[in-house]
PDB file of C-alpha atoms in Angstrom:
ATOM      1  CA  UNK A  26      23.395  47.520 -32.153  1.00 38.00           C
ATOM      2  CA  UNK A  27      24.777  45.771 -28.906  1.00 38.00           C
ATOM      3  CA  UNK A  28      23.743  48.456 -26.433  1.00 41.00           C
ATOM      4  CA  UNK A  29      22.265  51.988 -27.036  1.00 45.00           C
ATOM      5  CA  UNK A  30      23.659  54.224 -29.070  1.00 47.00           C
ATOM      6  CA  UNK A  31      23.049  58.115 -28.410  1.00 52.00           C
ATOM      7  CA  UNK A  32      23.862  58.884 -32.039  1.00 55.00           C
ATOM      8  CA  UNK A  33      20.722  56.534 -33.037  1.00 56.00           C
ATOM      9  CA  UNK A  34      18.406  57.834 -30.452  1.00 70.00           C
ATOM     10  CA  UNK A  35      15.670  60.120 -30.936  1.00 79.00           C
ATOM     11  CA  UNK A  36      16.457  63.966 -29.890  1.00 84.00           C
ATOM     12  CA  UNK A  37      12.868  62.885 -27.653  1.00 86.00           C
ATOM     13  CA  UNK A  38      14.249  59.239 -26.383  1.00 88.00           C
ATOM     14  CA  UNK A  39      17.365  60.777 -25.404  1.00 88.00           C
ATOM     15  CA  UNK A  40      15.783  63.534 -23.429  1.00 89.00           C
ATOM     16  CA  UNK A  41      12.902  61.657 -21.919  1.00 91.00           C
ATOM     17  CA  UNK A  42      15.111  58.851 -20.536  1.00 90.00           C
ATOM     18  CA  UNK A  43      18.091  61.963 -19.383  1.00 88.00           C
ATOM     19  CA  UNK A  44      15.043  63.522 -17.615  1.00 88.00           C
ATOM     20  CA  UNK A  45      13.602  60.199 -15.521  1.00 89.00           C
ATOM     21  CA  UNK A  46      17.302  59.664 -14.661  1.00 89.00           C
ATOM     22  CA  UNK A  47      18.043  63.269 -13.141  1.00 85.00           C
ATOM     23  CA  UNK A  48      15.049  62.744 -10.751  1.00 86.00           C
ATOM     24  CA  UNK A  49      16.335  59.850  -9.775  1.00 82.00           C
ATOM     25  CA  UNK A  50      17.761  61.283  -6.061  1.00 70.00           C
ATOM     26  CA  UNK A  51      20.697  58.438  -6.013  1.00 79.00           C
ATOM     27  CA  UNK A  52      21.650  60.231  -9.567  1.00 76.00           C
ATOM     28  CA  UNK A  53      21.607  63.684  -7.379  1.00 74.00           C
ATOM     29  CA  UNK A  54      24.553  65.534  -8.951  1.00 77.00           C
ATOM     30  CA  UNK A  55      25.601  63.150 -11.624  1.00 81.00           C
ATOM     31  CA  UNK A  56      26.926  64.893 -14.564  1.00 84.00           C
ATOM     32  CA  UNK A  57      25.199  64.797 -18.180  1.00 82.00           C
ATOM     33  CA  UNK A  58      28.307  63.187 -19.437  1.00 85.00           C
ATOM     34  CA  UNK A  59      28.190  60.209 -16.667  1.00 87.00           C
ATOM     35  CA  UNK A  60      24.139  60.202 -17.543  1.00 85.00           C
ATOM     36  CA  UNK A  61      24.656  59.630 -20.878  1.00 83.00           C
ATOM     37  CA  UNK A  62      27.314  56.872 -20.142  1.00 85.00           C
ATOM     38  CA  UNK A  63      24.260  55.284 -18.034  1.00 86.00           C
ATOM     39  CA  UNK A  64      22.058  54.955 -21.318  1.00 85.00           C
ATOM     40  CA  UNK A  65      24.722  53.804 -24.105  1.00 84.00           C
ATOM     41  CA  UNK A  66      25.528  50.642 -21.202  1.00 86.00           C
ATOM     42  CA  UNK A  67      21.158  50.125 -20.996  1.00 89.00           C
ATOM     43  CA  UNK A  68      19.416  47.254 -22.612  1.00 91.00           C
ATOM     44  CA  UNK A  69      17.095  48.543 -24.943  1.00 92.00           C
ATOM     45  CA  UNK A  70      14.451  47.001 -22.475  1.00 95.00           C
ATOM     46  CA  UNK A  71      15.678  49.280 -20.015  1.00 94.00           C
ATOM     47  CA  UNK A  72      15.584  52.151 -21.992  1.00 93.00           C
ATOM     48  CA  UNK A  73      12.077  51.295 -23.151  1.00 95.00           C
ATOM     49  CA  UNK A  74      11.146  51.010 -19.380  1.00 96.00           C
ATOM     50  CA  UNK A  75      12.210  54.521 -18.680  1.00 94.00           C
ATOM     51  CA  UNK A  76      11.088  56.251 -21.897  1.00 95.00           C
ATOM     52  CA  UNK A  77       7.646  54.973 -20.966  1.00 94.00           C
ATOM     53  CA  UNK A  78       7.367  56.035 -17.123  1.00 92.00           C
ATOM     54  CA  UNK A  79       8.802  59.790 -18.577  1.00 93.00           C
ATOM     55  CA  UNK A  80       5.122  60.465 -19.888  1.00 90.00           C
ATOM     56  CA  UNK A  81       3.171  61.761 -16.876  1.00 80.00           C
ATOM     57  CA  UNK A  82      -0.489  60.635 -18.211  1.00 76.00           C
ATOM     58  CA  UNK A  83      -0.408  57.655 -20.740  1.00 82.00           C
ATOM     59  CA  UNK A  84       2.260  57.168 -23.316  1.00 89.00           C
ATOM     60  CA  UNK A  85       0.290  56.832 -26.754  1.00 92.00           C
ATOM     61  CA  UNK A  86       0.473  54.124 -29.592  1.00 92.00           C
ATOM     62  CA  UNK A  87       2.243  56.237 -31.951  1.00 93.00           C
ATOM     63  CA  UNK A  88       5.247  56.853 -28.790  1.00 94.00           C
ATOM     64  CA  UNK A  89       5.170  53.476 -28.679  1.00 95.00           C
ATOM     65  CA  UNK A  90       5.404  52.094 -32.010  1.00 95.00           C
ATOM     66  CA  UNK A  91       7.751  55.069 -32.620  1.00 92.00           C
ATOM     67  CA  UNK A  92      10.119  53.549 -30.106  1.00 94.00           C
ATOM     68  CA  UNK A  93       9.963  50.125 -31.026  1.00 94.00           C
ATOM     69  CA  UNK A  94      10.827  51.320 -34.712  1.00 92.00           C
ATOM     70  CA  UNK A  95      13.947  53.333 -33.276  1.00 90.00           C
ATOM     71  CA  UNK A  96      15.499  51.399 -30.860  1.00 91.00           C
ATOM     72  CA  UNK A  97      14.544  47.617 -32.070  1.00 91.00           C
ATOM     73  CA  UNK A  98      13.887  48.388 -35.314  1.00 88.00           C
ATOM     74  CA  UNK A  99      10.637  46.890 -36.196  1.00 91.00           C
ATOM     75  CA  UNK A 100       7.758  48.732 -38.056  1.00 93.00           C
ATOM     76  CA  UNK A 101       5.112  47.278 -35.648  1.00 94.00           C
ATOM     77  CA  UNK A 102       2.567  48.824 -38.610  1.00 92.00           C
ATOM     78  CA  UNK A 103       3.779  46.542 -40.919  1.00 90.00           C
ATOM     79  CA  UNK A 104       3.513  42.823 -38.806  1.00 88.00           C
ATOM     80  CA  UNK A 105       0.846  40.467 -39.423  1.00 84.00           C
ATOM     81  CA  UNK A 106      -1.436  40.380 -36.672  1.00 83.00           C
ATOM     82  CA  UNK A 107      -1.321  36.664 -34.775  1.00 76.00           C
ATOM     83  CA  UNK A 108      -3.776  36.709 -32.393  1.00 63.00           C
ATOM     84  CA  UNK A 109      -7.463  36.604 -33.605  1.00 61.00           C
ATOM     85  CA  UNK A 110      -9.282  36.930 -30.628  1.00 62.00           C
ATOM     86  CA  UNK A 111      -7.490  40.256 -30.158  1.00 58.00           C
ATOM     87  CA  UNK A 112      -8.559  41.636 -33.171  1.00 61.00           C
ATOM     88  CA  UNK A 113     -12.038  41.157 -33.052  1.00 60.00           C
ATOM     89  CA  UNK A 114     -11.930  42.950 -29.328  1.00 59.00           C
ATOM     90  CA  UNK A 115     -10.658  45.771 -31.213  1.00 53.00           C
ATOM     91  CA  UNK A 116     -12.415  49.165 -30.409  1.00 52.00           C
ATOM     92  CA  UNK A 117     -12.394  50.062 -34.200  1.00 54.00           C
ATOM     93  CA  UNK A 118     -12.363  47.740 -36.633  1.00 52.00           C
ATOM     94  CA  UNK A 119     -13.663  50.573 -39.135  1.00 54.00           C
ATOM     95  CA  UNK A 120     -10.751  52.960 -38.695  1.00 62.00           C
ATOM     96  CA  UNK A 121      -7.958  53.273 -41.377  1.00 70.00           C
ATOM     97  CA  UNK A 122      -5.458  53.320 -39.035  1.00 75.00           C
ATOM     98  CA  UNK A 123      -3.258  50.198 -38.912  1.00 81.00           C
ATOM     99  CA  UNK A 124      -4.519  47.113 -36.857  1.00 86.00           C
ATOM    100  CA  UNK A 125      -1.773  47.034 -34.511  1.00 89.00           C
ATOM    101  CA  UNK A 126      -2.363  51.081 -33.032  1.00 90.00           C
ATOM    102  CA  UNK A 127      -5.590  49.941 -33.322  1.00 87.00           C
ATOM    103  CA  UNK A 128      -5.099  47.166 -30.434  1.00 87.00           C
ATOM    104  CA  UNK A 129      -2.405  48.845 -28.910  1.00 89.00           C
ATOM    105  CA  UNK A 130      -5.317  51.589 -28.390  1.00 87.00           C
ATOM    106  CA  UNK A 131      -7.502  48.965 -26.913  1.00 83.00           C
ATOM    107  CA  UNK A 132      -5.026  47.933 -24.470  1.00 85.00           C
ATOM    108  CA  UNK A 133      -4.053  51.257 -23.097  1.00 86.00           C
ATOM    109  CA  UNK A 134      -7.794  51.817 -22.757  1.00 83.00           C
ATOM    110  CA  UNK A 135      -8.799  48.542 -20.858  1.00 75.00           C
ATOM    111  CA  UNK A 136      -5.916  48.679 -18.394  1.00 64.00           C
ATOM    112  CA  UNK A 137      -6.939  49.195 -14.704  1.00 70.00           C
ATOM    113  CA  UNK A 138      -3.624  50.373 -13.953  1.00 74.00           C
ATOM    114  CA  UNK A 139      -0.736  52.701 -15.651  1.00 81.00           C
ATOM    115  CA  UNK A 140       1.176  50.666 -18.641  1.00 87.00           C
ATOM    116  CA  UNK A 141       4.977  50.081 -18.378  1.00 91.00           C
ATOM    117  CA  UNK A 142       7.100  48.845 -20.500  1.00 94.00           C
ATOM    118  CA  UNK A 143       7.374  44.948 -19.349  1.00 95.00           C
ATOM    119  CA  UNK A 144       3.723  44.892 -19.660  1.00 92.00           C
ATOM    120  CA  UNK A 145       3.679  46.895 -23.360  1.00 94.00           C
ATOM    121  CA  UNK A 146       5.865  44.073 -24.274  1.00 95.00           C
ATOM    122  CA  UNK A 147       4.093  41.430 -23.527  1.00 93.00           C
ATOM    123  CA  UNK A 148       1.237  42.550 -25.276  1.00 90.00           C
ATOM    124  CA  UNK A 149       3.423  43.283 -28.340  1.00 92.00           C
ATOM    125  CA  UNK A 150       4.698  39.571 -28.113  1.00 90.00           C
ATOM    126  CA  UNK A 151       1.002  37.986 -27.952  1.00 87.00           C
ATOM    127  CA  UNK A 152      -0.442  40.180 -31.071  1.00 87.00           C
ATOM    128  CA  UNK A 153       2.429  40.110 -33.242  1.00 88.00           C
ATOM    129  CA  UNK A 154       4.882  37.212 -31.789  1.00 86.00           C
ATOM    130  CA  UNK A 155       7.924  39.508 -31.519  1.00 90.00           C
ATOM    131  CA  UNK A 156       9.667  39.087 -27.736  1.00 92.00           C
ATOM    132  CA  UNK A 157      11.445  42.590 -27.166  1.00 94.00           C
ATOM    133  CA  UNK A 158      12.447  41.475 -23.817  1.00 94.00           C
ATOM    134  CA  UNK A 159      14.262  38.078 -25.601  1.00 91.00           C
ATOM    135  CA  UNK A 160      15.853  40.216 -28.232  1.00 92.00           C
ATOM    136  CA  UNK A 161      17.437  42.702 -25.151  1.00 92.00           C
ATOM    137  CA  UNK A 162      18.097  39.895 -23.202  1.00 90.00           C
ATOM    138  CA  UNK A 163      20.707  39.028 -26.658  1.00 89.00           C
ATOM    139  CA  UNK A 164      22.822  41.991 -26.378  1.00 85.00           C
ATOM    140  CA  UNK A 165      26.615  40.981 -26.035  1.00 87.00           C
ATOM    141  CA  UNK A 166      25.645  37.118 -26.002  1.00 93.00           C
ATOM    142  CA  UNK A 167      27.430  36.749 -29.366  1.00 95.00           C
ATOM    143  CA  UNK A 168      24.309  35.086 -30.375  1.00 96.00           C
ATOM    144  CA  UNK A 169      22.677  36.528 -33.722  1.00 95.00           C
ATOM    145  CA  UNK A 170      19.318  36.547 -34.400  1.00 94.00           C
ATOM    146  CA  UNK A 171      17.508  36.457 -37.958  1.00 92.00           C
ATOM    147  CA  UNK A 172      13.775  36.652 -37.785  1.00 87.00           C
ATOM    148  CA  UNK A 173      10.617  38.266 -39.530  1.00 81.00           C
ATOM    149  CA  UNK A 174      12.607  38.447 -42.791  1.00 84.00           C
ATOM    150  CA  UNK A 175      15.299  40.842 -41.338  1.00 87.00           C
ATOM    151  CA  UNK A 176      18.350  40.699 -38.793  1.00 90.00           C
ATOM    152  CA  UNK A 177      17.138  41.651 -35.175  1.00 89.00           C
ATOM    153  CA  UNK A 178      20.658  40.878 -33.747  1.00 90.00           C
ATOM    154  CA  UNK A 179      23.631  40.931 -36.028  1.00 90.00           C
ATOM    155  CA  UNK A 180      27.662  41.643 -34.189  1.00 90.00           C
ATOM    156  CA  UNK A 181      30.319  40.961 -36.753  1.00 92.00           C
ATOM    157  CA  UNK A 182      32.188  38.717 -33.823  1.00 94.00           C
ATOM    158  CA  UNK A 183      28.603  36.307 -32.997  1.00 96.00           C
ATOM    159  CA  UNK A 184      29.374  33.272 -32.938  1.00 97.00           C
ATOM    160  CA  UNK A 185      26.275  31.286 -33.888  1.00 97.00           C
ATOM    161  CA  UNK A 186      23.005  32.019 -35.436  1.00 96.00           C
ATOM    162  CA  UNK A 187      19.343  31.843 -34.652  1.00 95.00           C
ATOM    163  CA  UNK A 188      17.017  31.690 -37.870  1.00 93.00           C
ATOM    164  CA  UNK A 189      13.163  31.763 -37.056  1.00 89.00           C
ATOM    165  CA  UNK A 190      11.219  31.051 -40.211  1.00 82.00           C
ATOM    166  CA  UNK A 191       8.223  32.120 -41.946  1.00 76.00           C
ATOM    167  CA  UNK A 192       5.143  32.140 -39.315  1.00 77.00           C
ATOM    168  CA  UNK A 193       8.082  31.270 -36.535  1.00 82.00           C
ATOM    169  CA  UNK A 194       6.841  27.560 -36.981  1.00 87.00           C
ATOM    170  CA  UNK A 195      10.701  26.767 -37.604  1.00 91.00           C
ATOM    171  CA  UNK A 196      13.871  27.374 -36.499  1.00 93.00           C
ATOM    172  CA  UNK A 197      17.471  26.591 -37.754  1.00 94.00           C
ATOM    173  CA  UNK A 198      21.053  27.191 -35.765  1.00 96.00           C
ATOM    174  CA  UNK A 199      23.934  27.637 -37.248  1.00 96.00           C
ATOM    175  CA  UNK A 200      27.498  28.902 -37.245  1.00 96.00           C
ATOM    176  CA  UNK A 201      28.768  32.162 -38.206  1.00 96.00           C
ATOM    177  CA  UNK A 202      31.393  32.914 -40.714  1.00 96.00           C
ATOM    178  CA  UNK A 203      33.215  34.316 -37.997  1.00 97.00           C
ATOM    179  CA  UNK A 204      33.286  30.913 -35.902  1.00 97.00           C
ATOM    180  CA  UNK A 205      34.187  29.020 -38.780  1.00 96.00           C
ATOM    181  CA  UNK A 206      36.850  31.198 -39.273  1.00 96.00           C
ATOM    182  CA  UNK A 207      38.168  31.178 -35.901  1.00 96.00           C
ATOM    183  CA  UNK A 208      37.711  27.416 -35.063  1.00 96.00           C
ATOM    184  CA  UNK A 209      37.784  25.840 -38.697  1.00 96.00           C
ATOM    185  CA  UNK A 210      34.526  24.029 -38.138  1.00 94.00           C
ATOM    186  CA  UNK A 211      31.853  24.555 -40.612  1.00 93.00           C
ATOM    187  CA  UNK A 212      29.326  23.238 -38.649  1.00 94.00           C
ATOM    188  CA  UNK A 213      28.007  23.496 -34.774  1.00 96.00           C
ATOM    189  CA  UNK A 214      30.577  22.095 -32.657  1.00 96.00           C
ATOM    190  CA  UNK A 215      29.451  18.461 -31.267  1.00 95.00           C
ATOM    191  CA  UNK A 216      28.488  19.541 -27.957  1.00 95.00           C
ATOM    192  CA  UNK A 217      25.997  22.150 -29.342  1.00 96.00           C
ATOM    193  CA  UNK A 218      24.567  19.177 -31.520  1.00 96.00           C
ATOM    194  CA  UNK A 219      23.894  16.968 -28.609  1.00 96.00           C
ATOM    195  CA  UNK A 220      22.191  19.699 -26.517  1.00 96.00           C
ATOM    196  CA  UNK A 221      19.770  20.794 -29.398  1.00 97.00           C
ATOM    197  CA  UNK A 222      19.142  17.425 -30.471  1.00 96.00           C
ATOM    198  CA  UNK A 223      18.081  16.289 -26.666  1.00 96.00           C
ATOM    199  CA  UNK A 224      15.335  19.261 -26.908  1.00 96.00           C
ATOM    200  CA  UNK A 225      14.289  18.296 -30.597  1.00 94.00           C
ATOM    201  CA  UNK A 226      16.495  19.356 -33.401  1.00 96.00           C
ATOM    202  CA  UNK A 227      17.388  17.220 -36.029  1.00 95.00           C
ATOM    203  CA  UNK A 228      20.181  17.749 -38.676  1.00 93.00           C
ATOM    204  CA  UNK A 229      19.023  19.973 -41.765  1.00 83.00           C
ATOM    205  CA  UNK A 230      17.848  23.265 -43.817  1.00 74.00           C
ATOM    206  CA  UNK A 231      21.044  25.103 -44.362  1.00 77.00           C
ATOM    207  CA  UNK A 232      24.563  23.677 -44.489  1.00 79.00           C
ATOM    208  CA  UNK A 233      25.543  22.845 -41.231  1.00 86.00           C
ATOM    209  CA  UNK A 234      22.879  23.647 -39.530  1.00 92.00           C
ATOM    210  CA  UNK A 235      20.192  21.873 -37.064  1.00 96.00           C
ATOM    211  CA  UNK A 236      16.512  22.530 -38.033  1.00 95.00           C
ATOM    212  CA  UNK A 237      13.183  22.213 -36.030  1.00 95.00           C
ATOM    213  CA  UNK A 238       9.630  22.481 -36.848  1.00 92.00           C
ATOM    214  CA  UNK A 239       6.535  22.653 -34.739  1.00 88.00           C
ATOM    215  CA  UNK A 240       4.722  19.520 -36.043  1.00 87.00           C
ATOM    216  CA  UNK A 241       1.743  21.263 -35.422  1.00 86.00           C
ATOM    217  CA  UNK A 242       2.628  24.294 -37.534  1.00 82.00           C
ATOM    218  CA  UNK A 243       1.510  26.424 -34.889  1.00 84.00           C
ATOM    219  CA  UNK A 244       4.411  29.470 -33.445  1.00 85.00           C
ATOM    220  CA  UNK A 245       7.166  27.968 -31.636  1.00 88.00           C
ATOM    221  CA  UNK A 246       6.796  28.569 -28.063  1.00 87.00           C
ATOM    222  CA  UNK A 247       9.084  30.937 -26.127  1.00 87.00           C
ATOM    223  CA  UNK A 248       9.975  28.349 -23.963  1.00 90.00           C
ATOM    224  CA  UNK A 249      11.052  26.700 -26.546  1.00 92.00           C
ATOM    225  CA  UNK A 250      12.984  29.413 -27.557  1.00 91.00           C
ATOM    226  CA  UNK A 251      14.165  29.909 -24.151  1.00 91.00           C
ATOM    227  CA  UNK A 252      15.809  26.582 -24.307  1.00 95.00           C
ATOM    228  CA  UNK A 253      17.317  26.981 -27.607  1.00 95.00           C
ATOM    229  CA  UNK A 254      19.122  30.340 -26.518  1.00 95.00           C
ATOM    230  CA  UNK A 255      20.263  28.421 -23.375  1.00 94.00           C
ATOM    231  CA  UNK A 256      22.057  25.662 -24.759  1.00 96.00           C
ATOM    232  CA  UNK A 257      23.580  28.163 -27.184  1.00 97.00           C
ATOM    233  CA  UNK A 258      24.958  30.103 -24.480  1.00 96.00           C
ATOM    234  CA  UNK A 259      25.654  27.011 -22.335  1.00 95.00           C
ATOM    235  CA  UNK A 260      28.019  26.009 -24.823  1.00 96.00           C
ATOM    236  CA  UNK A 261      29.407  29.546 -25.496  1.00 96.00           C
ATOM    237  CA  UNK A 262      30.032  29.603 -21.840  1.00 95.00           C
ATOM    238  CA  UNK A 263      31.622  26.600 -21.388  1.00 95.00           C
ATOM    239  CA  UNK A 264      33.785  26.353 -24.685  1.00 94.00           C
ATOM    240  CA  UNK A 265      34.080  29.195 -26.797  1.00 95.00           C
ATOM    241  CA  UNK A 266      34.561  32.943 -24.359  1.00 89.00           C
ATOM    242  CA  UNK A 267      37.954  33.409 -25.419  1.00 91.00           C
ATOM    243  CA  UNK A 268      37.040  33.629 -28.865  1.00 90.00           C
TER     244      UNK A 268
END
């Protein structure tokens, strides 16, 4: 989904994030109706922000990975673990609960200070490699994004796509059907080639596509990805708004 949807929120999201936003005294007098238009025009970072600071003492792994399931749509319980080091500071490696609430435990535990939701997704995004905060950021870029074997980011009307591969140790671009349709090209247009090729991509992997690979094999770095999205969106700014 672009932006939030009320009909695929939690009864709980929906009334934790109302709640924050009616103590909010430069909301004073705002109508549920105009609160409600508030959340469906939120980033899901944004909502994730607010959910968290609704829990008076801390927010728990199980509210957490329940959010991330219903608003981003990732099973955190599910994700291989990346970070090693992590792991072994785990507080029980023992337990049969999943790894991930495990560490998420360990993090809420070590913190000198209340967690919010910037910080919960950082630590998300150094155990398991998943940026929540880049995958918001994507809402209404026209940008889809394909990664962990499922589509994070998927509009009907995107114009290009962002493939991460096994282990995120690759990455293709491509069009869209819906680009090719529109513009008749059936691969990225020329200035979109130039700009990923000047930060590393090379021609290959699917049709029409440009491919890169960590020749390391290790994750692909967010800055990396950061530039990738950029020149993307460069070129969607620049050539391609009116489609």
């Amino acid at each position: 989904m672009a932006r939030a949807s009320l009909d695929l929120l939690t009864a709980e999201i929906v009334a934790r994030v109302r709640g924050v936003l009616e103590r909010n005294s430069e909301l004073a007098g705002t109508s549920r109706a105009e609160l409600d238009a508030q959340m469906k025009a939120m980033r899901k970072a944004q909502l994730m922000d607010l959910f968290i600071d609704s829990f008076e003492g801390n927010v728990s792994r199980s509210e957490i990975c329940d959010f991330v399931k219903a608003i981003f749509d990732f099973d955190l319980d599910v994700m291989p673990i990346l970070s090693k080091e992590l792991v072994e500071q785990t507080l029980a490696p023992e337990s049969n609960e999943p790894l991930i609430r495990q560490i998420i435990d360990t993090y809420l535990n070590r913190r000198d200070q209340r967690p919010d939701g910037p910080g919960i997704r950082q630590m998300i995004n150094q155990v398991l490699g998943i940026n929540l905060d880049a995958i918001s950021s994507l809402e209404g870029a026209r940008i889809s994004l394909f990664s962990k074997g499922q589509w994070v980011v998927y509009h009907d009307n995107d114009l290009f796509i962002v493939d991460t591969g096994a282990g995120d140790i690759d990455v293709s671009v491509y069009p869209t059907k819906y680009f090719t349709e529109q513009t008749g090209l059936e691969e990225l247009p020329s200035d979109l080639q130039q700009a990923l090729s000047k930060i590393g991509y090379r021609r290959g992997g699917k049709p029409g596509s440009y491919y890169f690979i960590t020749p390391t094999g290790e994750p692909v770095p967010d800055s990396f990805k950061g530039q990738t999205m950029g020149a993307i969106l460069k070129v969607i700014h620049d050539s391609y708004r009116q489609l």
